[in-house]
XYZ file of C-alpha atoms in Angstrom:
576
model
C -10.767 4.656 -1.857
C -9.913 6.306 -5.508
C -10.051 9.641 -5.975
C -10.244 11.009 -9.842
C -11.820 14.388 -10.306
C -15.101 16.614 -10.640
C -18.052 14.691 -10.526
C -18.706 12.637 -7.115
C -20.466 9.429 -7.153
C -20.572 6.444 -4.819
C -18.345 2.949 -5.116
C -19.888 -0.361 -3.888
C -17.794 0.104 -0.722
C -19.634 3.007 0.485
C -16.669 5.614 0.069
C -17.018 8.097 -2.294
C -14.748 8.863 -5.032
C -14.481 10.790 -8.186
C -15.051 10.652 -12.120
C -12.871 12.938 -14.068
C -14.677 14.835 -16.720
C -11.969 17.717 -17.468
C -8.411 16.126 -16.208
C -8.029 19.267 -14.990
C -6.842 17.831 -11.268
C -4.996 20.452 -8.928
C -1.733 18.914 -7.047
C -0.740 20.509 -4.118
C 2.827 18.724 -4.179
C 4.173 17.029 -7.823
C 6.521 13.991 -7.555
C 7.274 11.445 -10.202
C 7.149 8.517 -8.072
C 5.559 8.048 -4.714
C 6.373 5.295 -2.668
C 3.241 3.988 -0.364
C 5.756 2.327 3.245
C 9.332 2.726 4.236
C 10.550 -1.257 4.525
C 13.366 -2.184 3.002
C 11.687 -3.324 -0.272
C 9.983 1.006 -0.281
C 13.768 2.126 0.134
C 15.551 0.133 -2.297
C 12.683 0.981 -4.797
C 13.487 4.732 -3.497
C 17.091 4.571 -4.000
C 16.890 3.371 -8.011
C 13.960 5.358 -8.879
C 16.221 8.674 -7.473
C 19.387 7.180 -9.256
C 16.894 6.922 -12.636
C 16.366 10.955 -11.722
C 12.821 10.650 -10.513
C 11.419 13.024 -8.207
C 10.542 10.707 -5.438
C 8.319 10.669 -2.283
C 8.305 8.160 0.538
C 4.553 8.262 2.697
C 4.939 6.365 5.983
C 2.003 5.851 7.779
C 3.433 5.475 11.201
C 5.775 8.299 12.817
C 8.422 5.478 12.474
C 10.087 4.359 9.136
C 11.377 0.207 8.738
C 8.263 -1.256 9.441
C 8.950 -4.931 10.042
C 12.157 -5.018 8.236
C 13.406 -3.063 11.058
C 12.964 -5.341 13.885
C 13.682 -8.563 12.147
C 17.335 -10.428 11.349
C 18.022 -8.460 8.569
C 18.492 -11.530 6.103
C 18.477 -10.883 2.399
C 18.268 -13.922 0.026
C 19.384 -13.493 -2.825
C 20.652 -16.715 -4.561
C 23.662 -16.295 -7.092
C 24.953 -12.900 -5.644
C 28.762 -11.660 -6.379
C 29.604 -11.749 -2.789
C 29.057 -15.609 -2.332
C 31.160 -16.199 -5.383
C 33.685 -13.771 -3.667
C 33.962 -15.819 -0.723
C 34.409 -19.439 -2.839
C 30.662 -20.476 -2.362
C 29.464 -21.539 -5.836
C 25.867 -20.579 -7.501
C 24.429 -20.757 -10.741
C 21.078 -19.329 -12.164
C 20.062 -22.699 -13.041
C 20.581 -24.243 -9.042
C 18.822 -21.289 -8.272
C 15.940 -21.845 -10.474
C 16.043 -25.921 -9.958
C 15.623 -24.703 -5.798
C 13.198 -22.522 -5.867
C 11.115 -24.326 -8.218
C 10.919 -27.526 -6.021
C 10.305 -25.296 -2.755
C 7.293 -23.435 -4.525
C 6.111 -26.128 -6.676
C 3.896 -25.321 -9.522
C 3.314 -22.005 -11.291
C 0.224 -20.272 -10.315
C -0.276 -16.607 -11.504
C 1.240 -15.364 -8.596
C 4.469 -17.542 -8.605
C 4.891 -17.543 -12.266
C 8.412 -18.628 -13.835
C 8.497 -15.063 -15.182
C 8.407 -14.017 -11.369
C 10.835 -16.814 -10.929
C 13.535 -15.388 -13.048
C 13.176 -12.097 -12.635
C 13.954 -12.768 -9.035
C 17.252 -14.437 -9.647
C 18.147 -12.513 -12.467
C 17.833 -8.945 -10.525
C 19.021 -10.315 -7.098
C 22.396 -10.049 -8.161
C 22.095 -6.774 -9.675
C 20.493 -5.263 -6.988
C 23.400 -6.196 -4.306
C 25.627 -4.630 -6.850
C 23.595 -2.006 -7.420
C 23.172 -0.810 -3.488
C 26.515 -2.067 -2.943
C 28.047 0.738 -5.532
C 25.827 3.043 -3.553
C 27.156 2.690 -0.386
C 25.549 -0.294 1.162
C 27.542 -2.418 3.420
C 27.046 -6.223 2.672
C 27.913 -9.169 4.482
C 27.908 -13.114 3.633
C 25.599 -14.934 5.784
C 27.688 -18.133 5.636
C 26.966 -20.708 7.442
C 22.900 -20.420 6.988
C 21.393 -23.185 5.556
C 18.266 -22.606 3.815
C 15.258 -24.272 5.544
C 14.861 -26.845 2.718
C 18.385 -27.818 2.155
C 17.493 -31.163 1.570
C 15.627 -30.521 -1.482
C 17.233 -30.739 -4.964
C 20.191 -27.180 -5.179
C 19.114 -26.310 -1.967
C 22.006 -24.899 -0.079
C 23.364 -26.286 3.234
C 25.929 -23.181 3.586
C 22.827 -20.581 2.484
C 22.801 -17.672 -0.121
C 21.493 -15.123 2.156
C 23.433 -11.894 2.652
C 23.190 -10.037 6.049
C 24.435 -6.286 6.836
C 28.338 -4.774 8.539
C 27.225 -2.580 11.188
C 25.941 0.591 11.289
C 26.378 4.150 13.549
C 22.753 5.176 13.609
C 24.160 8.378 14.526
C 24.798 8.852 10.816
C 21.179 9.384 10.282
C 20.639 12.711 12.317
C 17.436 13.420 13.937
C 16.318 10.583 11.532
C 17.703 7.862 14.403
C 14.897 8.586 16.259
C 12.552 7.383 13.690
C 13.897 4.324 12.690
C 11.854 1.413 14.517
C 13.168 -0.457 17.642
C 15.148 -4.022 17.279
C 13.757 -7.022 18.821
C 15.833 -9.588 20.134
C 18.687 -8.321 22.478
C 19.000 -4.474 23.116
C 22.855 -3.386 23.059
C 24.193 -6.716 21.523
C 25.868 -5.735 18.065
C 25.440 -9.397 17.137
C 25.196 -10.890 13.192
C 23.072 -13.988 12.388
C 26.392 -15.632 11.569
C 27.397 -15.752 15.038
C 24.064 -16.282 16.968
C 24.442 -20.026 16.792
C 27.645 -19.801 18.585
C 26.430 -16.774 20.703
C 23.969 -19.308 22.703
C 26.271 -21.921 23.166
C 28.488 -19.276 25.761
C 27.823 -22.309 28.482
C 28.669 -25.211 26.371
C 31.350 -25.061 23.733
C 34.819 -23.012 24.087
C 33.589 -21.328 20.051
C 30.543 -20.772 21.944
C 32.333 -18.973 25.066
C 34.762 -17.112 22.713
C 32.117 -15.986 20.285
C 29.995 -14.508 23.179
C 33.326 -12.489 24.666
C 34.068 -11.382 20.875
C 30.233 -10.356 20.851
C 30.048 -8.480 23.981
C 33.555 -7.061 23.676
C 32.267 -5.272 20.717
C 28.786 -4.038 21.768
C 30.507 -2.653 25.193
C 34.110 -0.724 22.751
C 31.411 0.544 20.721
C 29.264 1.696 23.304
C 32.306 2.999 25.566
C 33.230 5.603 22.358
C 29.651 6.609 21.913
C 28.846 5.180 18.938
C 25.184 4.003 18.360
C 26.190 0.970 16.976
C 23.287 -0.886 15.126
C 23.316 -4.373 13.344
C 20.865 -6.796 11.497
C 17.381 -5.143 10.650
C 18.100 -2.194 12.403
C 21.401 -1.489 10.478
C 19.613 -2.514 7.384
C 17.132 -0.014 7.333
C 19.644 2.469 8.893
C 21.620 2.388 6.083
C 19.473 1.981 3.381
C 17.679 4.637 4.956
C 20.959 7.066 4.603
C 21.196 6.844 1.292
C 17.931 7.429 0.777
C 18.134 10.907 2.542
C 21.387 11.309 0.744
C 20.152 11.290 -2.191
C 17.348 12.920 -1.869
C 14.501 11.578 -1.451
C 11.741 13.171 0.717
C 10.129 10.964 3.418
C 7.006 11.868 4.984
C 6.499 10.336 8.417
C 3.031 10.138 9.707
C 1.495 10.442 6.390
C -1.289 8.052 5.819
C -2.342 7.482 2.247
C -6.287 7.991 1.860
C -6.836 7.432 -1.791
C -5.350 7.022 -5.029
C -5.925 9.345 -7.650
C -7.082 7.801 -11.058
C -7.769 9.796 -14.561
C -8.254 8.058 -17.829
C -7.571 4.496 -15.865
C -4.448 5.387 -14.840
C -2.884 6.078 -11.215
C -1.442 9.551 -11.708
C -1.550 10.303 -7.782
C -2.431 9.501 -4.022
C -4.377 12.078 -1.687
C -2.468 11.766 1.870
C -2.921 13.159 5.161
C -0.353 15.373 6.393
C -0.463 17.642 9.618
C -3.776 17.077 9.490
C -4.657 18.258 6.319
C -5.944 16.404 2.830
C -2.904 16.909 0.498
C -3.021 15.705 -3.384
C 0.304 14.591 -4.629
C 1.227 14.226 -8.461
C 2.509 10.742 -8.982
C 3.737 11.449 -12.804
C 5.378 7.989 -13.171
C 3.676 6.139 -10.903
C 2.763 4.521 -7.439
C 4.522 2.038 -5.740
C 2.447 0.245 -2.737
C 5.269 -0.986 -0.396
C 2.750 -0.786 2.442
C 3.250 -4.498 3.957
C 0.167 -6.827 4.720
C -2.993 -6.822 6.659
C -1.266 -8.372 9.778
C -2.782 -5.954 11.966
C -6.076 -5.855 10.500
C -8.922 -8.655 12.919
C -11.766 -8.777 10.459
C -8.970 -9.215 7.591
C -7.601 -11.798 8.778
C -10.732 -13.457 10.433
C -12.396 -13.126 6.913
C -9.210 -14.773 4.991
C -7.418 -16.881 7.599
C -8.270 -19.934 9.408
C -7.994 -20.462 13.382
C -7.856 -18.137 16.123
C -7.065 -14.394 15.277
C -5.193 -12.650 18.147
C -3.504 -9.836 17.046
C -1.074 -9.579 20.002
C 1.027 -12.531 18.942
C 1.857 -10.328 15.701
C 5.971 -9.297 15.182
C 4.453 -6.761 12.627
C 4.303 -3.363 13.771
C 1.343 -1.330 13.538
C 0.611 0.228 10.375
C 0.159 -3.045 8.533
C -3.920 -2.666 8.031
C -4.833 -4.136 4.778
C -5.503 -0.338 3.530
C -3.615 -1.248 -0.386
C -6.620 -4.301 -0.588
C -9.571 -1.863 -0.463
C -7.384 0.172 -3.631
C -6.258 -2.697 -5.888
C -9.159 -4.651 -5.706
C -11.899 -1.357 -6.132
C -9.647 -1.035 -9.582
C -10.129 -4.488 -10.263
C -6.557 -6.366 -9.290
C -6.546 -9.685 -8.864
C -5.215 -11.230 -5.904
C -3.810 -14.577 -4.094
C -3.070 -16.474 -1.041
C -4.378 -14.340 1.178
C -4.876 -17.060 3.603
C -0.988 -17.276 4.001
C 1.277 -15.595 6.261
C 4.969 -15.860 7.062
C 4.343 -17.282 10.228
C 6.275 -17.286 13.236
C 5.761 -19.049 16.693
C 6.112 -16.298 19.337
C 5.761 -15.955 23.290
C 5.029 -13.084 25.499
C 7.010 -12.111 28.076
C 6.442 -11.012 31.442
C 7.111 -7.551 30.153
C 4.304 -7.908 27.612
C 6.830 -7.840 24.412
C 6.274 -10.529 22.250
C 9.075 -12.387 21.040
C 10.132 -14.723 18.319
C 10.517 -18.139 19.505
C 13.400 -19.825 16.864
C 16.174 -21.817 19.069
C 14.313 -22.075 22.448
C 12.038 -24.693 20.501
C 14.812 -26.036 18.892
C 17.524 -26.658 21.855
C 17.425 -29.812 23.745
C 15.233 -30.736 26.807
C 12.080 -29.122 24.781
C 8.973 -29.939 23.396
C 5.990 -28.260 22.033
C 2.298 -30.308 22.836
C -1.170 -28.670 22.502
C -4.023 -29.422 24.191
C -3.986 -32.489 24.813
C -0.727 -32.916 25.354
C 0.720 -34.562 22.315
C 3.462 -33.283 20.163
C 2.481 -32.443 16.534
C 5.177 -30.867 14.689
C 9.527 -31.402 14.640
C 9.938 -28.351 17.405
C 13.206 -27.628 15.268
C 11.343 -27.139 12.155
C 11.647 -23.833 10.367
C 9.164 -21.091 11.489
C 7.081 -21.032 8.930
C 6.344 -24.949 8.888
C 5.578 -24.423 12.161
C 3.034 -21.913 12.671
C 1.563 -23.720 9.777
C 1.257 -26.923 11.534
C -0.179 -25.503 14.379
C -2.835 -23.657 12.402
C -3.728 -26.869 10.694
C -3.670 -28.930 13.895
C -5.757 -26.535 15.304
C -8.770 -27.610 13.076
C -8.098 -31.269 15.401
C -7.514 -30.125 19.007
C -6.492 -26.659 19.904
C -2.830 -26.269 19.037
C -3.304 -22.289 19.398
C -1.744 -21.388 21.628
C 0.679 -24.653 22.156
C 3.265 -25.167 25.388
C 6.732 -24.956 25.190
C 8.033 -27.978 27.759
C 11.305 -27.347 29.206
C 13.098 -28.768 32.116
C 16.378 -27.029 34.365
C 18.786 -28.505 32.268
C 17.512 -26.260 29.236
C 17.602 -23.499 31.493
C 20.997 -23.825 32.820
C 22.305 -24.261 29.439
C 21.174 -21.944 26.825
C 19.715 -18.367 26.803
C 15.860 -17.753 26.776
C 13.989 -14.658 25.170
C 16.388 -12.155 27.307
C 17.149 -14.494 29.836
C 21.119 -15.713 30.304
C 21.604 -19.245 30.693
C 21.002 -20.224 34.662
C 19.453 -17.019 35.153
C 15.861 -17.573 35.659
C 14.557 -14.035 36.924
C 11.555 -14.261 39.949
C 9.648 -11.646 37.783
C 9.136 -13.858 34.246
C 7.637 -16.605 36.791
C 5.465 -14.151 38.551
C 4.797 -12.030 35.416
C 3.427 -15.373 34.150
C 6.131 -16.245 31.314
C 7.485 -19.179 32.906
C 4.942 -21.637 34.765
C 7.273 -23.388 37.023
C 6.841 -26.797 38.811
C 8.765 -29.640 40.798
C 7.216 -32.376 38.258
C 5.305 -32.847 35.047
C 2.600 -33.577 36.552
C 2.058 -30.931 38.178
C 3.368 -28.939 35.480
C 0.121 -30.180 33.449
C -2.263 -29.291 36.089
C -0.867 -26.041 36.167
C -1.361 -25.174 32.463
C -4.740 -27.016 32.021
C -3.276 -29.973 30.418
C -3.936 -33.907 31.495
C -1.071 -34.980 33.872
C -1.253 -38.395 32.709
C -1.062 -37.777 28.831
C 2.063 -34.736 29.603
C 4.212 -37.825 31.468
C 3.470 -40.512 28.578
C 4.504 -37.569 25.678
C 7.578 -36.533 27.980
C 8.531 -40.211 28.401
C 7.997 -41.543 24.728
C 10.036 -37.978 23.704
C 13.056 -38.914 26.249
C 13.245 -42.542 24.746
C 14.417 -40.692 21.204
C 16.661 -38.701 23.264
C 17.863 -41.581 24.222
C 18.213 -43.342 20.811
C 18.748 -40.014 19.145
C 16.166 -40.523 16.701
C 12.643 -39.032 16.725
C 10.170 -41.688 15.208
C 7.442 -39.343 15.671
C 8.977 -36.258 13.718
C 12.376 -36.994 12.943
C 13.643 -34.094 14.895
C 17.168 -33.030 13.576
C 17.206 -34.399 10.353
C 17.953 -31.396 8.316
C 20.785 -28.834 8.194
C 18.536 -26.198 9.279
C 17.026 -28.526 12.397
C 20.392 -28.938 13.417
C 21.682 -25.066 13.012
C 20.238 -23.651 16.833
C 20.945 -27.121 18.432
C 23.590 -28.318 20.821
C 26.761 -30.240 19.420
C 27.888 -32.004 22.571
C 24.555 -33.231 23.007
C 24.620 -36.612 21.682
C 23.816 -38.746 19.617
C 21.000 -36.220 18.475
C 22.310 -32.410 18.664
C 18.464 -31.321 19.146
C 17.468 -34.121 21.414
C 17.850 -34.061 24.822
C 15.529 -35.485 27.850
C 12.951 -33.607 29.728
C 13.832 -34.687 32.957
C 15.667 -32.625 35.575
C 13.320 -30.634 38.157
C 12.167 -27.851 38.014
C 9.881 -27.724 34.557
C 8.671 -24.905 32.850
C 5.689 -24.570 30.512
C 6.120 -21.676 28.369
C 2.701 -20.659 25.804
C 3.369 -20.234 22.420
C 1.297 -18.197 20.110
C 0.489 -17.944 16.024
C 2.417 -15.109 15.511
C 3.704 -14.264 11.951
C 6.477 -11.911 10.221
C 3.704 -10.255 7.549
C 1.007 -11.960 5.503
C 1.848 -12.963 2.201
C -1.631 -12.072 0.158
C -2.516 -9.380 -2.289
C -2.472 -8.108 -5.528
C -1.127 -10.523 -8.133
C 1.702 -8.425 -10.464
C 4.252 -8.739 -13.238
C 7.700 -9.440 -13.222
C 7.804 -5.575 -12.775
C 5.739 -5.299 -9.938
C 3.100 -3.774 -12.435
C -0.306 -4.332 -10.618
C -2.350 -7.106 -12.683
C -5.989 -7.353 -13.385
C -7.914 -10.432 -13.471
C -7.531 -10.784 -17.412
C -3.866 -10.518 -17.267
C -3.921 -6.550 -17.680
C -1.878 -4.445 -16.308
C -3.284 -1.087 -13.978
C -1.029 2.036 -15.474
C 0.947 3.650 -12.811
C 0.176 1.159 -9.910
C 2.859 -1.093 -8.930
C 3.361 -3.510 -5.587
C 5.829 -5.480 -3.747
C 5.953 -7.214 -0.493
C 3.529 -7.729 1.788
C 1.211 -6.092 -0.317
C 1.156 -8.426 -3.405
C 1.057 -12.315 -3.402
C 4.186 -14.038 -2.889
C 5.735 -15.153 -5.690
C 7.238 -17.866 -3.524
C 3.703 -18.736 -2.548
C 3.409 -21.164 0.246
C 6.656 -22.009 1.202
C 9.545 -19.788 3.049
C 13.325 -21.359 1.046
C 15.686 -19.380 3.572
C 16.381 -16.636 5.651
C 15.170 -13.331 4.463
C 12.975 -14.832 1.743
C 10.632 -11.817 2.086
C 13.010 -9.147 2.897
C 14.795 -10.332 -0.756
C 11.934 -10.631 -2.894
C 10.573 -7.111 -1.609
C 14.074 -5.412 -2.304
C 14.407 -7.104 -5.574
C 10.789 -6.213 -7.105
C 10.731 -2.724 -5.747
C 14.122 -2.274 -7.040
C 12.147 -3.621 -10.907
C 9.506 -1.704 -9.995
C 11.660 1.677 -10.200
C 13.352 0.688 -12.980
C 9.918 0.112 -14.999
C 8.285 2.749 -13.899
C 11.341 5.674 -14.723
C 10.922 3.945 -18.539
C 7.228 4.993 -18.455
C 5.310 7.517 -20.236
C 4.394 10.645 -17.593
């Protein structure tokens, strides 16, 4: 909805806003830049508008701030960044660009090579910048990005990860920053997580999980609320946000934006229950995320099944920025495209990412009719994707996870220890458990027949360690969460030790990754190439300049840091 001044007339959408006649408008709060979500991409953007000297205003929708950001791994990728040439990892701008162009392919306006450079030229800067004001980095090496194997890409990674954090630094602002997923209590970096779930198998992997939990219990033992990955990400970027401050507004829902003479010079926001007009003098920043939680959204844009309770994203993601970009004439892409993410439910209800149980051996994914489709140890996004287009075939969505005992005995599950196989995720209906496969098919509404012939032509590449169907383990990546003593293929292993569990695995996704097309500044772009004065975007809320593919860890976290941190940057050089 836009909201301008005096004279009230009706858009085509059946809201009502206003036409200014006198640009006399009355604020009831003046800011110079307001910032529409509280991810990580809405706090870096906070942090260098502030440092520019703009008055600046965080609205979170929610009564909690991080939004996804906040429960996910915390990566950052930022190719070419100081710290990897600190620790003797090599980059240039030009492997950067020579990656990223072969993972995206060709330009499109929304992954143009402006939006190319500006990525890898302000990466950099942006570490720097946060790092000089107090944020914490760490080197996520050994990482690889998900498409190593194409030309520059990077078998060691060039994503950047977070120290730990005391959330207690944050006040009564803890309180608000959004729960981790994963493992409650485990102060555990992505660095060590491959290790970490090898505790049963390898001596680095029994070591790594004492010099884990050794940590997480010293840290808990002298009180500290010790946070790490997207928690301590948004904890301290959140800290110097208040530091410097910047006002946040929890449970503030934006309503409108405020437009006079074309321009966005505002937002009207609910707060305590009231209508409040805020000055925006240089500009608005829609940091907002996707339309993830939004049904007819995504059943209007997106192909296959819509079931919203396979989501990561929190709620708050609703689509509300489309209904304001588009009713001042953005243009926008992909939004058929998501960052997808196979997930699970468990018996507790959560719903959980589903990364190295698919991609351990003694597993396989099959969908209706029980036939594989997809390398289980692909990266996520591939793989939500093929199950959305296998879907159009048979129904892939949901798919079963296949395991047998000897995954179980071997590596953790979802919260479960390895060997420890809790009564209640059985009963609760996580785990489907059976003596055969067989009867593991008739349990889950599969043919028996077609589940033994998969399972059997599966354990003959075990066997041979090479996967004719998929080619299972052939990248860095496929062989990161996989199991080095199982040989000769670290992410093969046979399904064949009693009992078997079927475990159903959902469409879920990390954000979608269509909306507003915009500049190398974030600047908000109409359909001639125009910009839209004092309207910016970044993240979820835009189209992704890295379009349909996903390069590495924290791909979206990076982009939306880097652009909101342009964003800021154009919008303090702007004309109130």
């Amino acid at each position: 909805m836009l909201h301008v001044a005096a004279e009230a007339i009706q858009s085509n959408y059946g809201v009502w806003y206003w036409q200014s006649q006198r640009g006399d408008i009355v604020f009831d709060a003046n800011f110079d830049f307001v910032v529409i979500g509280s991810g990580a991409g809405a706090l870096a953007a906070a942090i260098a508008a502030r440092k520019q000297g703009l008055k600046t205003l965080i609205l979170e929708k929610t009564d909690k701030v991080g939004g996804t950001s906040a429960i996910s791994g915390g990566a950052v990728w930022i190719p070419n960044n100081h710290l990897m040439h600190r620790a003797g990892q090599g980059d240039s701008r030009q492997d950067a660009l020579t990656y990223i162009n072969a993972a995206v392919g060709p330009e499109t306006p929304a992954t143009s090579m402006d939006l190319r450079l500006a990525f890898i030229d302000s990466g950099p800067e942006m570490v720097q910048f946060l790092e000089a004001e107090g944020m914490q980095w760490r080197v996520m090496i050994p990482y690889p990005e998900y498409y190593s194997s194409l030309p520059k890409g990077d078998v060691k990674g060039r994503s950047l990860e977070v120290d730990s954090f005391d959330m207690r630094a944050l006040g009564p602002w803890e309180q608000r920053v959004r729960g981790a997923q994963g493992m409650p209590g485990l102060v555990l970096y992505n660095t060590e997580a491959r290790d970490f779930l090898m505790i049963r198998r390898t001596i680095r992997g029994f070591y790594t999980a004492g010099k884990v939990g050794l940590r997480s219990f010293v840290q808990k033992i002298i009180g500290r609320h010790t946070a790490a990955v997207g928690q301590s990400l948004i904890g301290q970027l959140l800290k110097i946000t208040l530091d410097r401050g910047v006002q946040i507004w929890p449970s503030s829902p934006v309503l409108e934006l405020i437009v006079e003479g074309g321009k966005v010079v505002g937002v009207v926001a609910e707060r305590n229950g009231r209508r409040v007009r805020i000055a925006a003098n240089h500009g608005v920043l829609i940091a907002s995320g996707g339309f993830s939680r939004n049904t007819s959204m995504r059943q209007e844009f997106q192909q296959g099944p819509v079931d919203l309770s396979w989501s990561l994203v929190p709620e708050g993601a609703d689509g509300d920025f489309y209904q304001w970009v588009t009713e001042l004439g953005a243009a926008t892409a992909q939004m058929d495209l998501a960052w997808w993410m196979p997930t699970m439910i468990d018996d507790k209800g959560v719903t959980r990412f589903n990364i190295w149980e698919r991609s351990h051996p003694h597993s396989i994914v099959v969908d209706s009719t029980a036939q594989r489709f997809v390398s289980e140890s692909t990266g996520y996004l591939e793989f939500g994707a093929a199950m959305e287009e296998r879907n159009k075939t048979v129904p892939a969505v949901p798919s079963w996870l296949i395991i047998d005992s000897q995954h179980r005995r071997s590596y953790p599950f979802a919260y479960m220890p390895p060997g420890v196989t809790p009564q209640a995720a059985v009963d609760g209906g996580f785990l489907i458990r059976a003596d055969t496969v067989e009867k593991l098919a008739t349990k889950i509404g599969l043919d028996p027949g077609a589940l033994r012939t998969t399972v059997d032509r599966f354990n003959g590449f075990a066997t041979t360690g090479i996967d004719e169907d998929f080619n299972r383990g052939y990248s860095a990546f496929e062989r990161h969460y996989s199991d080095p003593r199982q040989k000769p293929n670290p992410t093969l292993g046979a399904i064949e030790s009693a009992p078997f569990y079927a475990i159903k695995i959902g469409l879920g996704d990390l954000g979608t990754k269509g909306g507003a097309i915009t500049d190398s500044d974030g600047r908000v772009l109409r359909e001639d190439g125009t910009t839209i004065p004092g309207l910016y975007a970044v993240g979820n809320a835009t189209a992704s300049m890295l379009g349909g593919s996903y390069p590495a860890a924290g791909a979206t976290i990076g982009a939306a840091m880097v652009f909101g941190y342009r964003a800021a940057l154009a919008a303090a050089n702007s004309t109130a």
